Amino acid sequence: MRMVDLIEKKRDGGELSTEEIHFIIDGYTKGDIPDYQMSAWAMAVFFQNMTQRERADLTMAMVNSGDTIDLSAIEGVKVDKHSTGGVGDTTTLVLAPLVAALDIPVAKMSGRGLGHTGGTIDKLEAIEGFHVEIDREEFVRLVNQDKIAVIGQTGNLTPADKKLYALRDVTGTVNSIPLIASSIMSKKIAAGSDAIVLDVKTGAGAFMKTVDDAKELAHAMVSIGNNVGRKTMAVISDMSQPLGLAIGNALEVKEAIDTLQGKGPKDLEELCLALGRQMVFLANKASSLEEAEEKLKEVIKNGKALEKFKEFIKNQGGNPDVVDHPENLPQAKYQIEVPAKEDGVVAEIVADEIGTAAMWLGAGRATKESEIDLAVGLMLNKKIGDSVKKGESLVTIHANRENVDDVIAKIYENIRISDHAEAPTLVYGIIT
Ligand code: URA
Ligand code: CA
């Protein structure tokens, strides 16, 4: 086989065979196929698309390019949740203990990564003593015993995706549905769960800016998952404004605790229930989505979800007292209010820009080397559709530096007040 022939075949709209796709991915991972040929191929895919079969083959070729995690020592149906990324997305912190409280195993492998705030692990490390440096045996033991554990990313997962994603980033080929869908799904499949619930975000703070694009991506990922034997469902959810009220690491831990007590922001609670009921259903713990939702509400109400969070913290070396005393989480030195300049209704809170403001305070990493400040971030006091009086606080800034003029200016630029506005739709659809 010659790579140039496969580039031409795709360029001319042909369908690549399973063997041809494996030849491309294996060759590229090993370094036999150079970047310039791989970029030409990615561009051909960008214009010519891939069939469902090709997408599934590409995904599995990337899964098989590296290590895969074997979770078979863990009893029960392992359901993973994945979000395509947003601002102030506190759902994982809530969902992990919430579904574990229903005896669904949560075997979470998580990363740190770049972004407006830290990843799930960074957020959990806001809890004194909490650590993810546990070995594989301990991880499996904890999940079997208490249904929940988080471990740092280990092993060489999907090296083909890593290499191809970096290449796409500099060759104008990121924005291709088959390439994005196979990239995300390869990582989820390599991580070993039996079923996958996807939260595909749409809006200013999301990768997919429109609902139609988000739906197309969701359909593509759900088809790949189901075609390779993993039950997969997706929720399309709003990311025009940040989710919940907290954007920051310790601030989001507090927000998760509130939500597990049934006192969280409404949108965060609603999305957690929408995702959670699919997880419960896929784990065969309910015969309908309605029944699944009832069960989730029950463990919030009777305190089991909160107890599970404490148990989880304790198991991984943290001090569970923070659940009852969230004031013991890291606190920023300064709290600065940002008052509304006029009366009206909040019409826009541009998610990605507000996320950037939180990052400027130190809540997230701009580069891999950046240090995160777990205490800092933003608390929204208003969301889209809320009315506001001149002088009322729109946002509380939690900072460890005295001068936050840059952050204040960014907030004013990205929160628009108007005469009339309504809260956006939170869930745009469910894809099965
Ligand atoms: N996120 C990924 O992991 N891969 C893509 O291709 C795009 C977004
Ligand atoms: Ca939040």
Short mmCIF file of C-alpha atoms and ligand atoms in Angstrom, two decimals:
data_model
loop_
_atom_site.label_atom_id
_atom_site.label_comp_id
_atom_site.label_asym_id
_atom_site.label_seq_id
_atom_site.Cartn_x
_atom_site.Cartn_y
_atom_site.Cartn_z
CA MET A 1 0.00 0.00 0.00
CA ARG A 2 1.19 3.53 -0.72
CA MET A 3 0.01 6.54 1.26
CA VAL A 4 -0.15 8.73 -1.85
CA ASP A 5 -2.76 6.40 -3.38
CA LEU A 6 -4.89 6.57 -0.24
CA ILE A 7 -4.68 10.37 -0.18
CA GLU A 8 -5.85 10.46 -3.81
CA LYS A 9 -8.63 7.97 -3.14
CA LYS A 10 -10.02 10.12 -0.32
CA ARG A 11 -9.44 13.31 -2.29
CA ASP A 12 -11.62 11.91 -5.07
CA GLY A 13 -14.41 10.94 -2.68
CA GLY A 14 -13.64 7.24 -2.32
CA GLU A 15 -14.31 5.09 0.74
CA LEU A 16 -11.24 3.68 2.47
CA SER A 17 -11.26 0.06 3.61
CA THR A 18 -10.60 -1.05 7.18
CA GLU A 19 -7.11 -2.21 6.19
CA GLU A 20 -6.34 1.09 4.49
CA ILE A 21 -7.37 3.10 7.54
CA HIS A 22 -5.26 0.92 9.83
CA PHE A 23 -2.33 1.29 7.43
CA ILE A 24 -2.61 5.10 7.65
CA ILE A 25 -2.94 5.31 11.44
CA ASP A 26 -0.31 2.66 12.22
CA GLY A 27 2.12 4.19 9.72
CA TYR A 28 1.63 7.67 11.06
CA THR A 29 2.01 6.61 14.70
CA LYS A 30 5.26 4.77 13.93
CA GLY A 31 6.63 7.68 11.93
CA ASP A 32 6.64 5.83 8.58
CA ILE A 33 4.13 8.29 7.15
CA PRO A 34 5.39 11.89 7.28
CA ASP A 35 3.41 14.89 8.52
CA TYR A 36 3.02 16.35 5.02
CA GLN A 37 1.21 13.28 3.73
CA MET A 38 -0.91 13.02 6.86
CA SER A 39 -1.92 16.70 6.55
CA ALA A 40 -2.93 16.18 2.93
CA TRP A 41 -5.02 13.20 3.98
CA ALA A 42 -6.66 15.13 6.85
CA MET A 43 -7.54 17.92 4.39
CA ALA A 44 -9.05 15.37 2.00
CA VAL A 45 -11.18 14.05 4.87
CA PHE A 46 -12.13 17.62 5.76
CA PHE A 47 -13.63 18.10 2.28
CA GLN A 48 -14.84 14.58 1.47
CA ASN A 49 -16.06 13.38 4.89
CA MET A 50 -16.11 9.74 6.04
CA THR A 51 -18.80 7.08 6.11
CA GLN A 52 -20.03 5.67 9.44
CA ARG A 53 -17.91 2.58 8.84
CA GLU A 54 -14.78 4.60 8.11
CA ARG A 55 -15.33 6.68 11.26
CA ALA A 56 -15.65 3.57 13.44
CA ASP A 57 -12.51 2.10 11.85
CA LEU A 58 -10.56 5.33 12.35
CA THR A 59 -11.63 5.43 15.99
CA MET A 60 -10.57 1.84 16.64
CA ALA A 61 -7.29 2.29 14.79
CA MET A 62 -6.49 5.20 17.14
CA VAL A 63 -7.63 3.20 20.20
CA ASN A 64 -5.27 0.40 19.18
CA SER A 65 -2.34 2.75 18.62
CA GLY A 66 -1.56 2.69 22.35
CA ASP A 67 -2.52 1.25 25.72
CA THR A 68 -6.12 0.59 26.66
CA ILE A 69 -7.46 0.43 30.19
CA ASP A 70 -8.94 -2.87 31.30
CA LEU A 71 -11.70 -2.27 33.85
CA SER A 72 -12.97 -5.86 33.80
CA ALA A 73 -11.87 -6.36 37.43
CA ILE A 74 -14.54 -3.85 38.40
CA GLU A 75 -18.00 -5.30 38.91
CA GLY A 76 -21.03 -3.80 37.20
CA VAL A 77 -21.62 -1.63 34.14
CA LYS A 78 -19.02 1.13 34.03
CA VAL A 79 -20.55 4.32 32.64
CA ASP A 80 -18.35 7.27 31.75
CA LYS A 81 -19.48 10.85 31.21
CA HIS A 82 -17.66 13.18 28.88
CA SER A 83 -18.20 16.87 28.24
CA THR A 84 -16.91 18.56 25.10
CA GLY A 85 -15.79 21.38 27.36
CA GLY A 86 -17.24 24.55 28.73
CA VAL A 87 -16.87 27.24 31.35
CA GLY A 88 -17.60 26.57 35.01
CA ASP A 89 -18.72 23.03 34.16
CA THR A 90 -19.07 21.50 37.60
CA THR A 91 -21.09 18.46 36.47
CA THR A 92 -18.42 15.78 36.98
CA LEU A 93 -17.91 16.75 40.63
CA VAL A 94 -21.64 16.35 41.20
CA LEU A 95 -22.34 13.34 39.01
CA ALA A 96 -19.55 11.09 40.24
CA PRO A 97 -20.81 10.80 43.85
CA LEU A 98 -24.44 11.13 42.73
CA VAL A 99 -24.47 8.02 40.53
CA ALA A 100 -22.05 6.13 42.79
CA ALA A 101 -24.67 6.57 45.53
CA LEU A 102 -26.91 4.39 43.34
CA ASP A 103 -24.26 1.63 43.27
CA ILE A 104 -23.06 2.49 39.79
CA PRO A 105 -19.28 2.11 39.55
CA VAL A 106 -17.49 5.37 38.77
CA ALA A 107 -13.93 4.55 37.72
CA LYS A 108 -12.72 7.94 36.61
CA MET A 109 -9.44 8.63 34.95
CA SER A 110 -8.95 12.35 34.71
CA GLY A 111 -6.44 14.89 33.52
CA ARG A 112 -5.41 18.39 34.39
CA GLY A 113 -5.15 20.08 31.03
CA LEU A 114 -5.44 23.66 29.95
CA GLY A 115 -8.45 25.87 30.28
CA HIS A 116 -10.34 28.57 32.12
CA THR A 117 -10.26 26.54 35.32
CA GLY A 118 -8.44 23.36 36.21
CA GLY A 119 -9.65 19.88 35.33
CA THR A 120 -11.58 17.63 37.68
CA ILE A 121 -8.40 16.57 39.47
CA ASP A 122 -7.27 20.15 40.09
CA LYS A 123 -10.68 20.98 41.50
CA LEU A 124 -10.64 17.99 43.85
CA GLU A 125 -7.16 18.95 45.02
CA ALA A 126 -8.70 22.08 46.50
CA ILE A 127 -9.73 19.66 49.26
CA GLU A 128 -6.93 19.40 51.81
CA GLY A 129 -5.03 16.12 51.48
CA PHE A 130 -6.96 14.80 48.48
CA HIS A 131 -4.69 13.03 46.01
CA VAL A 132 -5.01 10.89 42.89
CA GLU A 133 -1.62 9.20 43.10
CA ILE A 134 -3.04 5.77 43.81
CA ASP A 135 -1.94 2.59 42.04
CA ARG A 136 -4.14 0.52 39.74
CA GLU A 137 -4.90 -2.17 42.35
CA GLU A 138 -5.98 0.39 44.92
CA PHE A 139 -8.11 2.13 42.27
CA VAL A 140 -9.94 -1.11 41.40
CA ARG A 141 -10.30 -2.03 45.08
CA LEU A 142 -11.84 1.35 45.93
CA VAL A 143 -14.32 1.24 43.06
CA ASN A 144 -15.42 -2.28 43.96
CA GLN A 145 -15.75 -1.36 47.62
CA ASP A 146 -17.31 2.10 47.47
CA LYS A 147 -18.18 2.51 43.77
CA ILE A 148 -16.04 5.59 43.24
CA ALA A 149 -12.41 6.54 42.68
CA VAL A 150 -10.42 8.97 40.56
CA ILE A 151 -6.95 8.29 39.26
CA GLY A 152 -4.57 10.49 37.27
CA GLN A 153 -4.02 9.72 33.61
CA THR A 154 -1.66 6.78 33.30
CA GLY A 155 -0.27 4.88 30.35
CA ASN A 156 0.18 5.82 26.76
CA LEU A 157 -3.43 6.27 25.63
CA THR A 158 -4.23 6.97 21.96
CA PRO A 159 -0.83 8.31 20.81
CA ALA A 160 -2.16 8.44 17.24
CA ASP A 161 -4.81 10.92 18.29
CA LYS A 162 -2.28 13.04 20.16
CA LYS A 163 -0.07 13.28 17.11
CA LEU A 164 -2.89 13.80 14.62
CA TYR A 165 -4.68 16.40 16.77
CA ALA A 166 -1.47 18.44 17.05
CA LEU A 167 -1.04 18.24 13.27
CA ARG A 168 -4.67 19.23 12.61
CA ASP A 169 -4.21 22.20 14.91
CA VAL A 170 -1.66 23.75 12.55
CA THR A 171 -3.10 22.61 9.21
CA GLY A 172 -6.66 23.97 9.35
CA THR A 173 -8.22 20.54 9.82
CA VAL A 174 -9.52 20.64 13.39
CA ASN A 175 -13.06 21.53 12.41
CA SER A 176 -14.09 18.30 10.74
CA ILE A 177 -16.93 16.24 12.25
CA PRO A 178 -15.44 12.79 11.46
CA LEU A 179 -12.04 13.83 12.81
CA ILE A 180 -13.39 15.46 15.99
CA ALA A 181 -15.82 12.61 16.69
CA SER A 182 -13.20 9.88 16.25
CA SER A 183 -10.66 11.87 18.29
CA ILE A 184 -12.97 12.24 21.29
CA MET A 185 -14.41 8.72 21.07
CA SER A 186 -11.01 7.06 20.74
CA LYS A 187 -9.97 8.54 24.10
CA LYS A 188 -13.21 7.48 25.78
CA ILE A 189 -13.06 3.96 24.40
CA ALA A 190 -9.41 3.51 25.36
CA ALA A 191 -10.35 4.53 28.92
CA GLY A 192 -12.33 1.30 29.18
CA SER A 193 -15.92 2.05 30.19
CA ASP A 194 -18.85 -0.03 28.95
CA ALA A 195 -21.20 2.86 28.26
CA ILE A 196 -20.69 6.55 27.56
CA VAL A 197 -22.86 9.61 28.17
CA LEU A 198 -21.75 12.64 26.18
CA ASP A 199 -22.50 16.24 27.09
CA VAL A 200 -22.11 18.12 23.83
CA LYS A 201 -22.04 21.84 24.52
CA THR A 202 -23.18 24.56 22.19
CA GLY A 203 -22.81 28.34 22.30
CA ALA A 204 -20.11 30.98 22.75
CA GLY A 205 -18.18 28.99 25.36
CA ALA A 206 -18.27 25.75 23.37
CA PHE A 207 -16.34 24.12 20.58
CA MET A 208 -19.55 23.89 18.56
CA LYS A 209 -21.05 27.37 18.28
CA THR A 210 -24.46 26.40 16.86
CA VAL A 211 -27.07 23.85 17.94
CA ASP A 212 -27.05 22.25 14.48
CA ASP A 213 -23.29 21.69 14.58
CA ALA A 214 -23.51 20.30 18.12
CA LYS A 215 -26.26 17.90 17.04
CA GLU A 216 -24.25 16.72 14.08
CA LEU A 217 -21.22 16.06 16.28
CA ALA A 218 -23.38 14.29 18.85
CA HIS A 219 -24.93 12.03 16.20
CA ALA A 220 -21.46 11.23 14.87
CA MET A 221 -20.10 10.28 18.31
CA VAL A 222 -23.17 8.28 19.32
CA SER A 223 -22.97 6.28 16.06
CA ILE A 224 -19.28 5.55 16.57
CA GLY A 225 -19.84 4.40 20.15
CA ASN A 226 -22.75 2.14 19.25
CA ASN A 227 -20.92 0.80 16.17
CA VAL A 228 -17.94 -0.30 18.24
CA GLY A 229 -20.03 -1.92 20.98
CA ARG A 230 -20.27 0.80 23.62
CA LYS A 231 -23.75 1.99 24.48
CA THR A 232 -23.63 5.73 23.91
CA MET A 233 -26.06 8.62 24.39
CA ALA A 234 -25.66 12.38 24.17
CA VAL A 235 -27.23 15.48 25.62
CA ILE A 236 -26.96 18.78 23.74
CA SER A 237 -26.62 21.53 26.32
CA ASP A 238 -26.23 25.27 26.42
CA MET A 239 -22.84 26.90 26.91
CA SER A 240 -23.70 30.43 25.81
CA GLN A 241 -23.31 31.49 29.45
CA PRO A 242 -21.21 29.68 32.10
CA LEU A 243 -22.89 26.73 33.83
CA GLY A 244 -24.00 27.36 37.41
CA LEU A 245 -22.64 30.34 39.30
CA ALA A 246 -19.08 29.34 40.23
CA ILE A 247 -16.05 29.48 37.93
CA GLY A 248 -12.93 28.45 39.82
CA ASN A 249 -11.61 25.36 41.54
CA ALA A 250 -12.48 25.63 45.25
CA LEU A 251 -15.54 27.69 44.30
CA GLU A 252 -16.79 24.85 42.13
CA VAL A 253 -16.19 22.27 44.87
CA LYS A 254 -18.44 24.37 47.09
CA GLU A 255 -20.98 24.59 44.27
CA ALA A 256 -20.90 20.80 43.86
CA ILE A 257 -21.50 20.32 47.60
CA ASP A 258 -24.49 22.68 47.41
CA THR A 259 -25.88 20.80 44.41
CA LEU A 260 -25.48 17.41 46.11
CA GLN A 261 -27.61 18.87 48.93
CA GLY A 262 -30.29 20.05 46.51
CA LYS A 263 -29.31 23.69 47.06
CA GLY A 264 -27.28 24.26 43.91
CA PRO A 265 -27.91 26.57 40.96
CA LYS A 266 -30.95 25.43 38.98
CA ASP A 267 -29.23 25.03 35.63
CA LEU A 268 -26.42 22.93 37.09
CA GLU A 269 -28.90 20.72 38.91
CA GLU A 270 -31.05 20.32 35.80
CA LEU A 271 -28.10 19.32 33.63
CA CYS A 272 -26.78 16.90 36.25
CA LEU A 273 -30.19 15.21 36.33
CA ALA A 274 -30.37 15.10 32.52
CA LEU A 275 -26.93 13.47 32.26
CA GLY A 276 -27.33 11.40 35.41
CA ARG A 277 -30.56 9.76 34.34
CA GLN A 278 -28.93 8.53 31.16
CA MET A 279 -26.02 7.14 33.17
CA VAL A 280 -28.40 5.33 35.53
CA PHE A 281 -30.41 3.99 32.61
CA LEU A 282 -27.34 2.78 30.70
CA ALA A 283 -26.07 1.11 33.88
CA ASN A 284 -29.33 -0.89 33.98
CA LYS A 285 -30.31 0.56 37.35
CA ALA A 286 -33.66 1.83 36.09
CA SER A 287 -36.10 0.65 33.45
CA SER A 288 -36.94 4.13 32.21
CA LEU A 289 -35.37 7.58 32.22
CA GLU A 290 -38.18 8.82 34.47
CA GLU A 291 -37.46 6.13 37.04
CA ALA A 292 -33.75 6.94 36.81
CA GLU A 293 -34.43 10.59 37.56
CA GLU A 294 -36.60 9.69 40.57
CA LYS A 295 -33.77 7.60 41.99
CA LEU A 296 -31.28 10.45 41.58
CA LYS A 297 -33.60 12.90 43.32
CA GLU A 298 -34.06 10.42 46.14
CA VAL A 299 -30.33 10.12 46.95
CA ILE A 300 -30.02 13.91 46.93
CA LYS A 301 -32.97 14.19 49.28
CA ASN A 302 -31.99 11.43 51.72
CA GLY A 303 -28.38 12.60 51.95
CA LYS A 304 -26.80 9.48 50.41
CA ALA A 305 -25.18 11.42 47.58
CA LEU A 306 -23.52 13.77 50.03
CA GLU A 307 -22.39 10.85 52.22
CA LYS A 308 -20.87 9.26 49.12
CA PHE A 309 -18.91 12.43 48.40
CA LYS A 310 -17.50 12.36 51.96
CA GLU A 311 -16.56 8.70 51.64
CA PHE A 312 -14.84 9.39 48.32
CA ILE A 313 -12.83 12.28 49.76
CA LYS A 314 -11.78 10.22 52.79
CA ASN A 315 -10.75 7.24 50.66
CA GLN A 316 -8.36 9.41 48.68
CA GLY A 317 -6.69 11.08 51.64
CA GLY A 318 -8.82 14.22 51.86
CA ASN A 319 -10.49 15.75 54.84
CA PRO A 320 -14.25 15.11 54.47
CA ASP A 321 -15.08 17.85 56.98
CA VAL A 322 -15.03 20.37 54.10
CA VAL A 323 -18.40 19.01 53.04
CA ASP A 324 -19.97 20.35 56.23
CA HIS A 325 -17.54 23.25 56.47
CA PRO A 326 -16.87 24.52 52.95
CA GLU A 327 -15.39 27.67 54.53
CA ASN A 328 -12.31 25.48 55.12
CA LEU A 329 -11.67 25.31 51.37
CA PRO A 330 -8.94 27.67 50.13
CA GLN A 331 -10.21 31.25 50.30
CA ALA A 332 -8.98 34.17 48.22
CA LYS A 333 -7.67 37.23 50.02
CA TYR A 334 -9.94 39.75 48.25
CA GLN A 335 -13.61 39.67 47.31
CA ILE A 336 -14.52 42.44 44.92
CA GLU A 337 -18.03 43.18 43.68
CA VAL A 338 -18.75 44.29 40.11
CA PRO A 339 -21.88 46.48 40.28
CA ALA A 340 -24.36 46.89 37.41
CA LYS A 341 -24.10 50.28 35.73
CA GLU A 342 -27.80 50.43 34.85
CA ASP A 343 -31.20 48.89 35.56
CA GLY A 344 -32.42 46.16 33.23
CA VAL A 345 -32.28 42.47 32.47
CA VAL A 346 -29.11 40.48 31.91
CA ALA A 347 -29.17 39.56 28.23
CA GLU A 348 -25.74 38.11 27.64
CA ILE A 349 -22.87 36.59 29.68
CA VAL A 350 -20.30 35.55 27.07
CA ALA A 351 -19.08 32.24 28.45
CA ASP A 352 -15.60 31.96 26.95
CA GLU A 353 -14.66 35.56 27.70
CA ILE A 354 -15.84 35.30 31.31
CA GLY A 355 -13.85 32.07 31.55
CA THR A 356 -10.78 33.92 30.33
CA ALA A 357 -11.29 36.53 33.06
CA ALA A 358 -11.23 33.69 35.64
CA MET A 359 -8.05 32.37 34.05
CA TRP A 360 -6.40 35.79 34.36
CA LEU A 361 -7.01 35.58 38.10
CA GLY A 362 -5.12 32.27 38.11
CA ALA A 363 -8.04 29.80 38.15
CA GLY A 364 -6.81 27.99 35.03
CA ARG A 365 -3.66 27.25 33.07
CA ALA A 366 -2.73 29.38 30.08
CA THR A 367 0.21 27.06 29.35
CA LYS A 368 1.13 23.59 30.58
CA GLU A 369 3.66 25.13 32.97
CA SER A 370 1.23 27.59 34.61
CA GLU A 371 0.46 27.16 38.30
CA ILE A 372 -3.19 27.17 39.32
CA ASP A 373 -4.47 29.20 42.26
CA LEU A 374 -7.21 26.98 43.68
CA ALA A 375 -8.86 29.74 45.70
CA VAL A 376 -9.55 32.32 42.99
CA GLY A 377 -12.33 32.70 40.46
CA LEU A 378 -15.67 34.33 39.80
CA MET A 379 -19.12 33.94 41.34
CA LEU A 380 -21.93 35.08 39.09
CA ASN A 381 -24.66 36.82 41.03
CA LYS A 382 -26.92 37.10 37.99
CA LYS A 383 -27.64 34.88 35.01
CA ILE A 384 -29.27 35.59 31.67
CA GLY A 385 -32.91 36.58 32.19
CA ASP A 386 -32.40 37.93 35.72
CA SER A 387 -33.40 41.51 36.32
CA VAL A 388 -30.87 43.79 37.93
CA LYS A 389 -30.85 47.22 39.53
CA LYS A 390 -28.10 49.76 39.05
CA GLY A 391 -25.46 49.20 41.76
CA GLU A 392 -26.41 45.56 42.39
CA SER A 393 -23.51 43.12 42.08
CA LEU A 394 -23.28 41.20 38.81
CA VAL A 395 -20.22 39.20 39.76
CA THR A 396 -18.07 38.69 42.86
CA ILE A 397 -14.38 38.43 42.01
CA HIS A 398 -12.33 36.17 44.29
CA ALA A 399 -8.73 37.29 43.85
CA ASN A 400 -5.34 37.03 45.45
CA ARG A 401 -4.19 40.28 43.91
CA GLU A 402 -5.44 43.71 44.89
CA ASN A 403 -5.69 45.30 41.48
CA VAL A 404 -8.20 43.50 39.26
CA ASP A 405 -9.01 46.34 36.85
CA ASP A 406 -8.28 44.08 33.86
CA VAL A 407 -10.78 41.49 35.09
CA ILE A 408 -13.44 44.11 35.89
CA ALA A 409 -13.09 45.62 32.41
CA LYS A 410 -13.43 42.19 30.80
CA ILE A 411 -16.55 41.44 32.84
CA TYR A 412 -18.21 44.72 31.81
CA GLU A 413 -17.37 44.05 28.17
CA ASN A 414 -18.97 40.63 28.30
CA ILE A 415 -22.10 41.04 30.39
CA ARG A 416 -24.75 42.90 28.47
CA ILE A 417 -27.80 44.42 30.13
CA SER A 418 -30.89 45.14 28.08
CA ASP A 419 -34.62 45.86 28.49
CA HIS A 420 -35.76 42.33 27.99
CA ALA A 421 -34.21 38.87 27.81
CA GLU A 422 -35.12 35.31 28.67
CA ALA A 423 -33.04 32.51 30.14
CA PRO A 424 -31.70 30.34 27.30
CA THR A 425 -32.84 26.77 26.76
CA LEU A 426 -30.56 24.50 28.77
CA VAL A 427 -31.04 21.14 27.05
CA TYR A 428 -31.54 21.28 23.29
CA GLY A 429 -32.00 17.62 22.72
CA ILE A 430 -31.11 14.05 23.54
CA ILE A 431 -29.39 11.89 20.93
CA THR A 432 -29.59 8.13 21.25
N1 URA B 1 -11.39 17.68 21.24
C1 URA B 1 -10.72 16.55 20.96
O1 URA B 1 -10.36 15.80 21.85
N2 URA B 1 -10.45 16.28 19.68
C2 URA B 1 -10.82 17.07 18.66
O2 URA B 1 -10.55 16.75 17.53
C3 URA B 1 -11.52 18.26 18.97
C4 URA B 1 -11.79 18.53 20.28
CA CA B 2 -20.15 26.22 37.77
#
